[in-house]
C-alpha positions in Angstrom: 0.0 0.0 0.0 2.4 2.7 -1.2 1.6 6.2 -1.8 2.7 6.1 -5.5 0.5 6.5 -8.5 0.8 2.8 -9.4 -0.3 1.3 -6.1 -3.8 0.9 -7.4 -5.5 1.1 -3.9 -4.5 4.4 -2.3 -4.2 7.7 -4.1 -1.5 10.1 -3.1 -3.0 13.4 -1.6 -1.5 15.4 -4.5 -3.1 13.1 -7.0 -6.5 13.4 -5.2 -6.2 17.2 -5.6 -5.5 16.9 -9.3 -8.4 14.5 -9.7 -10.7 16.9 -7.8 -9.6 19.9 -9.8 -9.8 18.2 -13.2 -13.0 16.3 -12.4 -11.3 12.9 -12.7 -9.7 13.7 -16.1 -6.2 13.0 -14.8 -7.0 9.5 -13.5 -9.1 8.6 -16.5 -6.3 9.7 -18.8 -3.7 7.9 -16.9 -5.7 4.7 -17.1 -6.0 5.2 -20.8 -2.3 5.7 -21.3 -1.4 2.6 -19.1 -3.9 0.5 -21.1 -3.1 1.7 -24.6 0.4 3.1 -24.4 2.3 0.0 -25.8 0.0 -0.2 -28.8 0.3 3.5 -29.4 4.1 3.4 -29.1 4.2 0.7 -31.8 2.1 3.0 -34.0 4.5 5.9 -33.3 7.5 3.6 -34.2 5.8 2.8 -37.5 5.7 6.5 -38.2 9.2 7.4 -37.2 11.2 4.3 -37.6 13.3 5.1 -34.5 12.6 4.1 -30.9 13.5 7.4 -29.2 11.7 9.5 -31.9 8.7 7.3 -31.4 8.7 7.9 -27.7 8.9 11.7 -28.3 6.2 11.6 -30.9 3.8 9.6 -28.6 4.5 11.9 -25.7 3.7 15.0 -27.8 0.5 13.4 -29.1 -0.5 12.4 -25.6 0.0 16.0 -24.3 -2.3 17.2 -27.1 -4.8 14.5 -26.2 -4.8 15.3 -22.5 -5.3 19.0 -23.3 -8.3 18.1 -25.5 -9.6 15.3 -23.2 -12.8 17.0 -22.1 -13.7 18.0 -25.7 -13.4 14.4 -27.0 -16.9 13.0 -26.9 -16.3 9.6 -28.3 -14.0 7.7 -25.9 -14.1 4.6 -28.2 -12.4 6.7 -30.9 -9.6 7.8 -28.6 -6.9 5.7 -30.3 -7.9 7.3 -33.7 -7.5 10.7 -32.1 -4.1 10.0 -30.7 -2.9 8.4 -34.0 -4.2 11.4 -36.0 -2.3 13.7 -33.6 0.9 11.6 -34.1 0.6 11.9 -37.9 0.0 15.6 -37.7 2.9 16.2 -35.3 5.2 14.0 -37.3 4.4 15.9 -40.5 5.0 19.2 -38.6 8.4 18.0 -37.3 9.3 16.7 -40.8 8.5 20.1 -42.3 10.6 21.9 -39.7 13.7 19.9 -40.3 16.4 21.7 -42.2 17.1 20.2 -45.6 20.5 18.7 -45.6 20.3 17.4 -49.2 19.2 19.5 -52.2 17.9 18.2 -55.5 20.3 18.1 -58.5 20.0 17.6 -62.2 21.8 14.3 -62.2 21.5 11.3 -59.9 24.9 9.9 -58.9 25.4 6.2 -59.5 25.5 4.3 -56.2 28.9 2.9 -55.5 29.8 0.6 -52.6 32.8 1.7 -50.6 35.5 -0.7 -49.6 36.3 -2.2 -53.0 33.3 -4.4 -53.3 32.5 -3.3 -56.8 30.1 -1.1 -58.7 26.6 -1.8 -57.6 24.8 -2.1 -60.9 27.4 -4.6 -62.0 27.0 -6.6 -58.8 23.2 -6.7 -59.3 23.6 -7.9 -62.8 26.1 -10.6 -61.6 23.7 -11.7 -58.8 20.9 -11.9 -61.3 23.0 -14.1 -63.6 23.6 -16.5 -60.7 19.9 -17.1 -60.2 18.3 -20.2 -61.6 16.5 -19.5 -65.0 12.9 -19.4 -63.7 13.8 -17.2 -60.7 15.7 -14.8 -63.0 12.8 -14.7 -65.5 10.3 -14.0 -62.8 12.3 -11.2 -61.3 13.0 -9.6 -64.7 9.4 -9.8 -65.7 8.2 -8.4 -62.3 10.7 -5.6 -61.7 12.1 -4.8 -65.1 9.0 -5.3 -67.3 6.6 -4.3 -64.5 4.3 -7.2 -65.1 1.7 -8.3 -62.6 1.8 -11.7 -61.0 -1.1 -13.1 -63.1 0.7 -11.8 -66.3 4.0 -13.5 -65.2 2.1 -16.7 -64.4 0.6 -16.8 -67.9 3.9 -15.9 -69.5 5.9 -18.6 -67.7 3.0 -21.2 -67.6 3.0 -21.5 -63.8 0.5 -20.6 -61.1 0.2 -17.2 -59.4 1.2 -18.8 -56.1 4.4 -20.2 -57.7 5.2 -16.8 -59.1 4.8 -15.3 -55.6 7.1 -17.9 -54.0 9.6 -17.8 -56.8 10.0 -14.0 -56.7 10.1 -14.0 -52.9 12.9 -16.7 -52.9 14.8 -14.9 -55.7 14.7 -11.6 -53.9 15.9 -13.2 -50.7 18.8 -14.8 -52.6 19.6 -11.5 -54.3 19.7 -9.7 -50.9 22.0 -12.3 -49.6 24.3 -12.1 -52.6 24.4 -8.3 -52.4 25.2 -8.0 -48.7 28.7 -6.7 -47.9 30.6 -9.6 -46.4 31.1 -7.8 -43.0 27.3 -7.4 -42.8 26.8 -11.2 -43.1 28.6 -11.8 -39.8 26.4 -12.0 -36.8 29.1 -10.8 -34.4 32.1 -8.6 -35.1 35.5 -10.3 -34.8 37.5 -9.4 -31.7 
């Protein structure tokens, strides 16, 4: 029976004052965050792609939500409100970031550092190492921009076989194009 917020049975005197002043909003909001926080954090991570940015984004969205708590009529739609706030905040942050790269007339060819070769050549070599049907499926899908049913018809195989063939081919290509140091699970001592 502690006096902390998480004890569940007793409420700290300061917390009772906040609840009295806010009409219970604080406690209701806290319960919402405890219940839905992990799910909302996953959504924030999907937006930002970085754990600490996701935490910052969720916190900013929850502040906006708390400030609007009394105006939100539909409690069942609370997740949608928080998610929309996260999207809006993320867009706002993105717009404020200073551009570090500027558009140019020409795109540079990607080159791998460390002497591993010119990337387009390495891709071509990796494609050449694929079995015939895999190579054909990848070429038709990504170079000819054909749909899976079109590829199935052209190769005389089922759509499911096209899907699995392309998937296995792409996995093989990714493995072939990985820099050798990236293939190791642990760095050498």
